[in-house]
Coordinates of C-alpha atoms in Angstrom, one line a residue:
M104 CA -5.2 -3.2 -0.6
P105 CA -5.0 -3.1 -3.8
I106 CA -2.0 -0.7 -3.6
Q107 CA -0.6 -0.3 -0.1
D108 CA 2.6 1.2 1.4
L109 CA 4.4 -1.2 3.7
R110 CA 5.3 1.8 5.9
S111 CA 1.6 2.4 6.7
I112 CA 0.8 -1.2 7.7
D113 CA 0.5 -1.7 11.4
S114 CA 3.3 -3.8 12.9
T115 CA 0.7 -6.2 14.5
T116 CA -0.9 -7.0 11.1
S117 CA -0.1 -10.5 9.9
L118 CA 1.1 -10.6 6.3
K119 CA 0.6 -13.7 4.2
A120 CA -0.1 -14.7 0.6
D121 CA -0.3 -17.8 -1.5
L122 CA 2.2 -16.3 -4.0
C123 CA 4.6 -13.4 -3.6
I124 CA 5.8 -11.8 -6.8
V125 CA 8.9 -9.7 -6.2
G126 CA 9.2 -6.9 -8.8
S127 CA 6.4 -5.1 -10.8
G128 CA 8.2 -4.8 -14.1
P129 CA 7.2 -6.7 -17.3
A130 CA 7.7 -10.2 -15.8
G131 CA 6.1 -9.5 -12.5
Y132 CA 3.2 -7.6 -14.0
A133 CA 2.6 -10.4 -16.6
I134 CA 2.4 -13.2 -13.9
A135 CA 0.2 -11.2 -11.6
R136 CA -2.2 -10.1 -14.3
N137 CA -2.4 -13.6 -15.7
L138 CA -3.2 -15.2 -12.3
K139 CA -5.5 -12.6 -10.9
D140 CA -8.6 -14.8 -11.7
S141 CA -6.9 -18.0 -10.4
G142 CA -8.4 -17.8 -6.9
L143 CA -4.9 -17.5 -5.4
D144 CA -4.1 -14.8 -2.9
I145 CA -1.3 -13.0 -4.8
L146 CA 0.9 -10.2 -3.5
L147 CA 2.9 -8.1 -6.0
I148 CA 5.9 -6.6 -4.1
E149 CA 7.7 -3.5 -5.3
S150 CA 10.9 -2.1 -3.6
G151 CA 10.1 1.4 -4.9
G152 CA 7.1 3.6 -4.7
L153 CA 4.5 5.0 -7.0
D154 CA 7.0 7.4 -8.5
M155 CA 10.8 7.5 -8.9
N156 CA 12.9 9.3 -6.3
D157 CA 16.6 9.6 -5.6
E158 CA 16.5 8.0 -2.2
T159 CA 15.0 4.8 -3.5
E160 CA 17.2 4.8 -6.7
A161 CA 20.3 4.9 -4.4
L162 CA 19.5 1.3 -3.5
N163 CA 20.6 0.4 -7.0
A164 CA 24.3 1.2 -6.3
V165 CA 26.7 -1.2 -7.9
E166 CA 30.5 -1.6 -7.7
D167 CA 31.9 -2.3 -11.2
V168 CA 35.3 -4.1 -11.4
G169 CA 35.0 -5.2 -15.0
T170 CA 33.6 -3.3 -18.0
T171 CA 31.1 -0.8 -16.6
I172 CA 27.5 -1.7 -17.0
T173 CA 24.9 1.0 -17.3
N174 CA 22.9 1.1 -14.1
A175 CA 19.5 1.3 -15.7
R176 CA 17.4 -0.4 -13.0
C177 CA 14.3 1.4 -11.8
R178 CA 13.0 0.9 -8.3
V179 CA 9.4 2.1 -8.9
L180 CA 6.0 0.6 -9.7
G181 CA 6.4 -0.7 -13.3
G182 CA 10.1 -1.4 -13.0
T183 CA 12.2 -1.0 -16.1
T184 CA 9.3 0.3 -18.2
E185 CA 9.8 3.6 -16.3
A186 CA 13.3 4.1 -17.6
P187 CA 13.6 7.2 -19.8
H188 CA 15.3 5.1 -22.6
W189 CA 12.6 2.4 -22.6
G190 CA 11.7 1.8 -26.2
N191 CA 9.7 -1.5 -25.9
R192 CA 11.3 -3.2 -28.9
C193 CA 9.6 -6.6 -29.3
I194 CA 11.3 -9.6 -31.1
S195 CA 11.5 -13.3 -30.3
F196 CA 14.6 -15.5 -30.3
D197 CA 15.9 -17.3 -33.4
D198 CA 15.9 -21.1 -33.4
I199 CA 19.7 -21.1 -33.2
D200 CA 19.6 -19.3 -29.9
Y201 CA 18.2 -22.4 -28.2
E202 CA 20.8 -24.7 -29.6
E203 CA 23.9 -26.2 -28.0
R204 CA 26.6 -24.8 -30.3
P205 CA 30.1 -26.5 -30.1
W206 CA 31.8 -23.1 -30.7
V207 CA 29.9 -21.4 -27.9
P208 CA 30.8 -22.9 -24.5
H209 CA 28.0 -23.3 -22.0
S210 CA 25.4 -22.7 -24.7
G211 CA 22.1 -24.6 -25.1
W212 CA 18.7 -24.2 -23.5
P213 CA 17.0 -27.1 -21.7
I214 CA 13.8 -26.0 -23.6
G215 CA 13.3 -25.1 -27.3
H216 CA 11.3 -22.6 -29.3
E217 CA 8.2 -24.9 -29.2
A218 CA 8.0 -24.4 -25.4
V219 CA 7.9 -20.6 -25.7
A220 CA 6.0 -20.2 -29.0
P221 CA 2.5 -20.6 -27.5
Y222 CA 3.0 -17.6 -25.3
L223 CA 4.6 -15.1 -27.7
E224 CA 1.4 -13.6 -29.1
Q225 CA -0.1 -13.1 -25.7
A226 CA 3.2 -11.6 -24.5
S227 CA 3.1 -9.2 -27.5
D228 CA -0.4 -8.1 -26.5
Y229 CA 0.7 -7.5 -22.9
L230 CA 3.4 -5.2 -24.3
G231 CA 1.1 -3.3 -26.7
A232 CA 2.8 -4.6 -29.8
G233 CA -0.1 -6.8 -31.2
R234 CA 0.6 -9.4 -33.9
Q235 CA 4.3 -10.2 -34.2
I236 CA 6.4 -9.7 -37.3
A237 CA 8.4 -12.9 -36.7
P238 CA 12.1 -12.8 -37.4
R239 CA 11.7 -16.1 -39.3
A240 CA 9.1 -14.7 -41.7
K241 CA 10.1 -14.2 -45.3
L242 CA 7.6 -11.3 -45.8
A243 CA 5.8 -9.1 -43.3
E244 CA 2.7 -7.1 -43.5
G245 CA 3.1 -3.3 -44.1
K246 CA 4.0 -1.1 -47.0
D247 CA 7.1 -1.6 -49.1
I248 CA 7.9 -4.9 -47.5
A249 CA 7.2 -7.5 -50.3
S250 CA 9.3 -5.7 -52.9
L251 CA 12.6 -5.8 -51.1
P252 CA 15.7 -6.7 -53.3
R253 CA 17.0 -10.2 -52.4
L254 CA 20.1 -10.3 -50.2
N255 CA 22.9 -12.9 -50.2
E256 CA 21.1 -14.9 -47.4
D257 CA 24.2 -17.1 -47.0
K258 CA 25.6 -14.2 -45.1
V259 CA 22.9 -11.9 -43.9
R260 CA 19.1 -11.6 -43.9
Y261 CA 16.5 -9.0 -43.1
I262 CA 14.9 -8.9 -39.6
W263 CA 12.0 -6.9 -38.1
W264 CA 11.4 -5.4 -34.7
N265 CA 7.9 -4.4 -33.4
F266 CA 7.4 -1.6 -30.9
G267 CA 4.9 -1.9 -28.2
R268 CA 2.8 1.3 -28.0
T269 CA -0.3 2.7 -26.4
E270 CA -3.1 4.2 -28.6
G271 CA -1.4 7.5 -27.9
R272 CA 1.8 6.1 -29.6
K273 CA 3.8 6.1 -26.4
P274 CA 5.7 3.1 -25.0
V275 CA 3.5 1.0 -22.7
R276 CA 4.5 1.8 -19.1
Y277 CA 3.2 -0.5 -16.4
N278 CA 3.4 2.3 -13.8
E279 CA 0.5 4.0 -15.6
V280 CA -1.3 0.7 -16.2
L281 CA -1.2 -0.3 -12.6
K282 CA -2.1 3.1 -11.3
A283 CA -5.1 3.3 -13.6
D284 CA -6.4 -0.2 -12.9
S285 CA -5.0 -2.5 -10.2
T286 CA -8.4 -4.3 -9.8
G287 CA -7.9 -7.8 -8.6
L288 CA -4.3 -7.2 -7.6
N289 CA -2.8 -6.7 -4.2
I290 CA 0.3 -4.5 -4.5
L291 CA 2.8 -3.7 -1.7
I292 CA 5.1 -0.8 -2.4
H293 CA 8.3 0.4 -0.5
A294 CA 8.9 -3.3 0.4
T295 CA 12.4 -4.6 -0.4
V296 CA 13.1 -8.3 0.1
S297 CA 15.9 -8.6 2.7
Q298 CA 15.8 -12.4 3.2
I299 CA 14.3 -15.5 1.7
I300 CA 13.4 -18.0 4.5
L301 CA 13.2 -21.7 3.9
T302 CA 11.6 -24.5 5.9
P303 CA 13.8 -26.3 8.4
S304 CA 14.6 -28.9 5.8
E305 CA 15.9 -26.1 3.5
R306 CA 14.0 -27.7 0.6
A307 CA 11.0 -25.4 0.4
I308 CA 9.9 -21.8 0.8
E309 CA 8.4 -20.8 4.1
S310 CA 8.4 -16.9 4.1
I311 CA 10.2 -13.8 3.0
E312 CA 11.4 -10.9 5.0
V313 CA 10.8 -7.4 3.6
S314 CA 12.2 -4.1 4.7
D315 CA 10.3 -0.8 4.3
A316 CA 12.0 2.4 3.3
E317 CA 13.0 3.2 6.9
G318 CA 14.6 -0.2 7.4
R319 CA 11.8 -1.7 9.5
R320 CA 11.5 -5.4 8.7
R321 CA 8.4 -7.6 8.4
T322 CA 7.8 -11.3 7.6
I323 CA 5.3 -12.5 4.9
R324 CA 4.3 -16.1 5.1
T325 CA 3.9 -17.6 1.6
R326 CA 3.6 -20.9 -0.3
A327 CA 5.6 -19.6 -3.3
V328 CA 7.8 -16.8 -4.4
V329 CA 8.8 -15.6 -7.9
L330 CA 11.8 -13.2 -8.1
C331 CA 11.2 -10.8 -11.0
A332 CA 13.7 -8.2 -9.9
G333 CA 16.1 -8.2 -13.0
G334 CA 19.4 -9.6 -14.0
L335 CA 21.4 -8.0 -11.2
E336 CA 18.9 -8.0 -8.4
N337 CA 17.7 -11.6 -8.7
P338 CA 21.2 -13.1 -8.0
R339 CA 21.8 -10.5 -5.4
I340 CA 18.7 -11.5 -3.4
L341 CA 19.6 -15.2 -3.6
L342 CA 23.2 -14.5 -2.5
Y343 CA 22.4 -12.4 0.5
S344 CA 19.7 -14.8 1.6
N345 CA 22.4 -16.6 3.5
K346 CA 21.1 -17.0 7.1
Q347 CA 20.3 -20.7 6.5
K348 CA 22.6 -21.5 3.6
R349 CA 26.0 -19.8 4.0
N350 CA 26.6 -19.3 0.2
G351 CA 23.1 -18.2 -0.5
I352 CA 20.0 -20.0 -1.8
G353 CA 20.3 -21.9 -5.0
N354 CA 24.1 -21.7 -4.9
D355 CA 25.1 -25.2 -3.8
H356 CA 27.2 -25.4 -6.9
D357 CA 28.5 -21.8 -7.0
Q358 CA 26.3 -20.9 -10.0
V359 CA 24.4 -17.9 -8.7
G360 CA 25.6 -14.7 -10.4
R361 CA 27.8 -16.4 -13.0
Y362 CA 27.6 -16.0 -16.8
L363 CA 26.7 -12.3 -16.6
M364 CA 26.0 -11.2 -20.2
D365 CA 24.5 -8.3 -22.1
H366 CA 24.3 -7.1 -25.7
P367 CA 27.6 -5.2 -26.2
R368 CA 27.6 -2.6 -29.0
D369 CA 29.5 0.3 -30.3
K370 CA 28.7 3.7 -28.6
S371 CA 28.2 5.1 -32.1
M372 CA 27.1 3.6 -35.4
A373 CA 29.1 0.7 -36.9
V374 CA 27.7 1.4 -40.4
T375 CA 26.8 4.9 -41.6
F376 CA 25.4 6.4 -44.8
D377 CA 25.4 9.8 -46.5
P378 CA 22.6 11.9 -44.8
R379 CA 21.7 13.1 -48.3
Q380 CA 20.4 9.5 -48.9
A381 CA 18.1 9.7 -46.0
T382 CA 14.9 9.2 -48.1
T383 CA 16.3 5.9 -49.5
F384 CA 17.5 4.9 -46.0
W385 CA 14.0 5.5 -44.5
S386 CA 12.3 3.7 -47.3
L387 CA 14.4 0.6 -46.6
F388 CA 14.6 0.6 -42.8
G389 CA 11.7 2.6 -41.5
P390 CA 10.2 3.1 -39.1
F391 CA 7.0 2.0 -40.8
R392 CA 3.5 1.3 -39.4
Y393 CA 1.4 -1.8 -39.9
E394 CA -2.0 -3.0 -38.7
S395 CA -1.1 -5.2 -35.7
G396 CA -4.6 -6.2 -34.6
A397 CA -4.2 -3.7 -31.7
G398 CA -4.1 -0.6 -33.9
R399 CA -1.3 0.7 -36.1
R400 CA 2.0 -0.1 -34.6
P401 CA 5.5 0.9 -35.6
F402 CA 8.3 -1.4 -36.7
V403 CA 11.8 -1.1 -38.2
R404 CA 13.8 -3.4 -40.4
G405 CA 17.5 -4.3 -40.0
F406 CA 19.9 -7.1 -40.7
V407 CA 21.0 -10.3 -38.8
L408 CA 23.9 -12.6 -39.5
S409 CA 22.5 -15.7 -41.1
P410 CA 22.4 -18.9 -38.9
D411 CA 24.3 -20.9 -41.5
Y412 CA 27.0 -18.3 -41.7
Q413 CA 27.3 -18.4 -37.9
R414 CA 27.8 -22.1 -38.0
R415 CA 30.3 -22.1 -40.8
H416 CA 32.5 -19.4 -39.3
E417 CA 31.8 -20.1 -35.6
L418 CA 30.4 -16.7 -34.9
L419 CA 27.7 -15.4 -32.5
N420 CA 24.2 -14.2 -33.3
C421 CA 24.2 -10.5 -33.9
A422 CA 21.9 -7.9 -35.5
A423 CA 21.9 -4.3 -36.8
W424 CA 19.1 -1.8 -36.5
P425 CA 18.6 1.7 -37.9
E426 CA 19.3 4.9 -35.9
E427 CA 19.6 8.6 -36.8
E428 CA 20.9 11.7 -35.1
M429 CA 18.9 14.8 -35.7
A430 CA 20.5 17.9 -37.2
H431 CA 20.5 21.0 -35.0
E432 CA 18.8 22.8 -37.9
D433 CA 15.9 20.3 -38.0
P434 CA 12.9 22.5 -38.5
L435 CA 10.7 20.6 -36.1
R436 CA 13.3 20.9 -33.3
A437 CA 13.7 24.6 -34.2
A438 CA 9.9 25.1 -34.0
V439 CA 9.7 23.4 -30.6
R440 CA 12.5 25.6 -29.3
L441 CA 10.7 28.7 -30.4
V442 CA 7.3 27.7 -29.1
R443 CA 8.8 26.8 -25.7
N444 CA 10.8 29.9 -25.6
R445 CA 14.1 27.9 -25.3
S446 CA 15.8 29.2 -28.4
S447 CA 19.4 30.5 -27.9
D448 CA 19.4 31.9 -31.4
R449 CA 15.9 32.9 -32.6
K450 CA 17.2 34.1 -36.0
A451 CA 18.9 30.8 -36.7
D452 CA 15.9 28.8 -35.7
V453 CA 13.6 30.9 -37.9
G454 CA 16.1 30.3 -40.7
A455 CA 16.1 26.6 -40.1
I456 CA 12.3 26.5 -40.4
L457 CA 12.2 28.6 -43.6
G458 CA 15.1 26.8 -45.1
N459 CA 13.7 23.3 -44.5
A460 CA 10.0 23.9 -45.0
D461 CA 9.7 20.6 -46.9
Y462 CA 10.8 18.7 -43.8
L463 CA 8.4 20.6 -41.6
A464 CA 5.5 20.0 -44.0
R465 CA 6.2 16.3 -44.2
A466 CA 6.4 16.1 -40.4
L467 CA 3.1 17.9 -39.8
H468 CA 1.4 15.7 -42.4
S469 CA 2.8 12.5 -40.8
S470 CA 1.7 13.6 -37.4
L471 CA -1.7 15.1 -38.1
V472 CA -2.9 13.3 -41.3
S473 CA -1.3 10.0 -42.2
R474 CA -0.2 9.2 -38.6
D475 CA 3.0 7.7 -40.0
P476 CA 6.4 8.1 -38.2
I477 CA 7.7 11.6 -38.5
R478 CA 10.7 12.1 -40.9
R479 CA 13.1 14.7 -39.6
K480 CA 16.3 16.2 -40.9
P481 CA 19.2 14.0 -39.9
E482 CA 22.8 14.9 -39.1
K483 CA 23.8 11.2 -39.2
I484 CA 22.1 8.0 -40.3
G485 CA 23.2 4.5 -40.0
L486 CA 23.0 1.1 -38.2
Y487 CA 24.0 0.1 -34.7
V488 CA 25.3 -3.4 -34.3
G489 CA 24.9 -5.6 -31.2
S490 CA 25.5 -9.2 -30.4
E491 CA 25.0 -11.9 -27.9
Q492 CA 28.0 -13.0 -25.8
V493 CA 29.9 -16.2 -25.1
P494 CA 28.7 -17.4 -21.6
D495 CA 31.7 -16.8 -19.4
P496 CA 31.5 -18.2 -15.8
D497 CA 34.0 -15.5 -14.7
S498 CA 31.7 -12.7 -15.9
R499 CA 29.6 -12.5 -12.8
V500 CA 27.7 -10.7 -10.0
T501 CA 29.0 -11.2 -6.4
L502 CA 28.5 -9.3 -3.2
T503 CA 30.7 -6.6 -1.6
D504 CA 31.3 -6.0 2.1
R505 CA 29.6 -2.6 1.7
L506 CA 26.0 -2.3 2.9
D507 CA 23.3 0.0 1.6
R508 CA 21.1 2.0 3.9
L509 CA 18.8 -1.0 4.4
S510 CA 21.9 -3.0 5.6
L511 CA 21.9 -5.2 2.5
P512 CA 25.2 -6.0 0.6
V513 CA 25.9 -3.9 -2.4
P514 CA 26.5 -6.1 -5.5
R515 CA 29.7 -6.2 -7.5
T516 CA 29.7 -6.7 -11.3
D517 CA 32.6 -8.1 -13.3
W518 CA 31.2 -7.9 -16.8
R519 CA 33.6 -9.3 -19.4
I520 CA 33.6 -8.9 -23.2
N521 CA 35.4 -11.5 -25.4
A522 CA 37.0 -11.3 -28.8
R523 CA 34.3 -13.4 -30.5
E524 CA 31.7 -10.7 -29.8
V525 CA 33.7 -8.1 -31.7
E526 CA 34.6 -10.5 -34.5
S527 CA 30.9 -11.4 -35.0
Q528 CA 29.9 -7.7 -35.2
I529 CA 32.8 -6.9 -37.6
A530 CA 31.6 -9.8 -39.9
L531 CA 28.0 -8.5 -39.9
S532 CA 29.0 -4.9 -40.4
R533 CA 31.2 -5.7 -43.4
H534 CA 28.5 -7.9 -45.1
I535 CA 25.9 -5.1 -44.5
A536 CA 28.1 -2.6 -46.2
E537 CA 28.6 -5.0 -49.2
E538 CA 24.9 -5.7 -49.5
C539 CA 23.8 -2.1 -49.1
R540 CA 26.1 -1.0 -51.9
R541 CA 25.2 -4.0 -54.1
V542 CA 21.5 -4.2 -53.6
H543 CA 20.3 -0.8 -52.3
G544 CA 22.8 1.6 -53.8
L545 CA 23.6 3.2 -50.5
D546 CA 27.1 4.6 -49.8
A547 CA 28.0 2.6 -46.7
R548 CA 30.8 3.6 -44.5
L549 CA 32.4 1.4 -41.8
A550 CA 33.5 2.6 -38.4
D551 CA 37.3 2.6 -37.8
W552 CA 37.2 -0.3 -35.5
V553 CA 35.3 -2.4 -38.1
Q554 CA 38.0 -1.7 -40.7
D555 CA 41.0 -2.2 -38.3
W556 CA 40.2 -3.6 -34.9
K557 CA 43.1 -3.2 -32.4
G558 CA 41.9 -5.9 -30.0
N559 CA 40.5 -3.5 -27.4
V560 CA 36.8 -3.5 -26.2
D561 CA 36.7 -0.1 -24.5
F562 CA 34.6 1.4 -27.3
L563 CA 31.7 -1.0 -26.5
T564 CA 28.9 -0.4 -24.1
D565 CA 26.0 -2.6 -22.9
G566 CA 22.4 -2.6 -23.9
C567 CA 20.9 -2.5 -20.4
H568 CA 20.0 -6.2 -20.8
P569 CA 21.8 -8.1 -17.9
T570 CA 21.3 -11.8 -18.6
A571 CA 21.9 -15.3 -17.4
T572 CA 22.9 -14.7 -13.8
T573 CA 20.4 -17.4 -12.6
K574 CA 20.5 -19.5 -15.7
M575 CA 18.1 -22.2 -16.6
S576 CA 19.5 -25.7 -16.7
A577 CA 18.5 -29.3 -16.6
D578 CA 21.4 -30.1 -14.2
P579 CA 21.8 -28.2 -11.0
R580 CA 25.6 -28.3 -11.4
S581 CA 25.4 -26.0 -14.4
G582 CA 22.6 -23.6 -13.5
V583 CA 20.3 -22.1 -10.9
V584 CA 16.7 -22.8 -12.1
D585 CA 15.2 -25.8 -13.8
P586 CA 13.2 -25.7 -17.0
D587 CA 10.1 -24.6 -15.1
C588 CA 12.1 -21.7 -13.6
Q589 CA 12.1 -23.2 -10.1
V590 CA 15.3 -22.9 -8.1
H591 CA 17.0 -26.3 -8.1
G592 CA 16.1 -28.2 -4.9
V593 CA 13.8 -25.5 -3.4
E594 CA 10.1 -26.1 -3.8
G595 CA 8.1 -23.0 -4.4
L596 CA 11.0 -20.6 -5.2
Y597 CA 11.0 -19.4 -8.8
V598 CA 12.9 -16.8 -10.9
A599 CA 11.6 -15.0 -13.9
G600 CA 13.3 -12.6 -16.3
S601 CA 16.4 -12.5 -18.5
S602 CA 18.5 -13.8 -15.6
T603 CA 17.2 -17.3 -16.5
F604 CA 18.3 -17.1 -20.1
P605 CA 21.2 -19.5 -20.8
T606 CA 22.2 -17.4 -23.8
A607 CA 21.1 -14.0 -24.9
G608 CA 20.7 -14.1 -28.7
H609 CA 20.7 -10.7 -30.4
A610 CA 17.0 -9.9 -29.4
N611 CA 15.9 -7.2 -27.0
P612 CA 14.9 -9.4 -24.1
T613 CA 11.5 -8.0 -23.0
L614 CA 9.2 -10.1 -25.3
M615 CA 11.0 -13.3 -24.3
I616 CA 10.9 -12.2 -20.6
V617 CA 7.1 -11.8 -20.8
A618 CA 6.5 -15.0 -22.8
L619 CA 8.5 -17.1 -20.3
A620 CA 6.7 -15.3 -17.4
L621 CA 3.4 -16.3 -18.9
R622 CA 4.7 -19.9 -19.3
L623 CA 5.6 -19.8 -15.6
A624 CA 2.2 -18.4 -14.7
H625 CA 0.6 -21.3 -16.5
H626 CA 2.7 -23.7 -14.5
L627 CA 1.9 -21.9 -11.2
R628 CA -1.8 -21.9 -12.0
G629 CA -1.8 -25.6 -12.3
K630 CA 0.5 -26.3 -9.4
L631 CA -0.7 -23.8 -6.7
A632 CA -4.4 -23.7 -7.6
A633 CA -4.6 -27.5 -7.6
A634 CA -2.9 -27.7 -4.2

């Protein structure tokens, strides 16, 4: 290898590996890169190719019967990091996220923060974010942080998100990383897992069957497999691997695919402010830059519902982060349209530049001199609010009778949103408005649904963070994988990614995905290398 197309491998060639990692996104990349010096023969398997194409992406088809989930999967080298919307926000879970909470059915992790903490900084480095601004820190490094007015922390508190970036200030994309340097890695592209094959006892992994883009199938003998294919694809693979176990692998207790969660949020901003207060808004929420140890990295500030308030009022963990919509007359946008000869009204664009010369000057200074985030002219400024969900066993991924072009069952999603998610977001939004008026002097305005919720959920969308469909549990009757992420009762079969999370917290999942993947890599290094 190191990068080889399954379609080009002779049918007589024997395929085998000590460890097969299925999926080349953040989890798969982290495990493969961490173990490349272990002496193990590792094969990183990707369903897609080097670049995205419509034919491969068609394999992501889903039948929605509940609330529609954004189909943001990417079948390509690098996985989700190739998605156009990939922002690479990095934040760890709060302590309350691991707890068993009486008001949140099926909550509680079989591990705690102390099990994940040793891997968070390394995970942050893998994602290009450097040193973390931890959500539990009272102060963070960077300008204008220490002088913040004090909030009523019985209700809300500040929180920070890092952004993983390259030195060129772009989100880290593993497609580029793997193409540039796959040294020490064996990568097989256009290889879709079509079946997991167990030993005759059905208690250990024996091999996997993979299909190339033309549907030709091959067998890879292996000692261990890690599924890193995402919150929808991981359960799908386990469910259609049913040649030996009729209900699928890991599904003896009908747990595979259940508890499908995401981060529901309003399609617009729950809290908005007067655009004329943009300077104050930016000074409070960012983005800022700080010295991360890996260069200057951006971060933003937002709000989170305090853990004590969650406990007192039996609410869910939720957070709010800043967003802005650019004005059409933003001078930078107008300049780009003119330079690229895409202006539909050259006179108006020239007028936008001349009439907003102060914005243009600040943008150029930020980009070329101070290398700070660019401040542009906004049409709308405010905060999005998103939350975790109550784990609902009826919110799930199952299989349809319809087959894709590789003769694999198309998944069905039944994503359900409950009242407590909306109630938690309403509480946070109202407290943010109160605190912004009281402490920051911002004229906060609440969305209609925050002021008068009618009981509907059709205004909510997902965050492209499918979670918990192969949840971690100490007891096989209540989950799919054990605390080491091995499928209950199946030696050598592991799952990595947000599908193992018992609850989702408010955090973007990628940092936690990579931290848990590195924890799994440590486990595999000891177990497989020793054997």
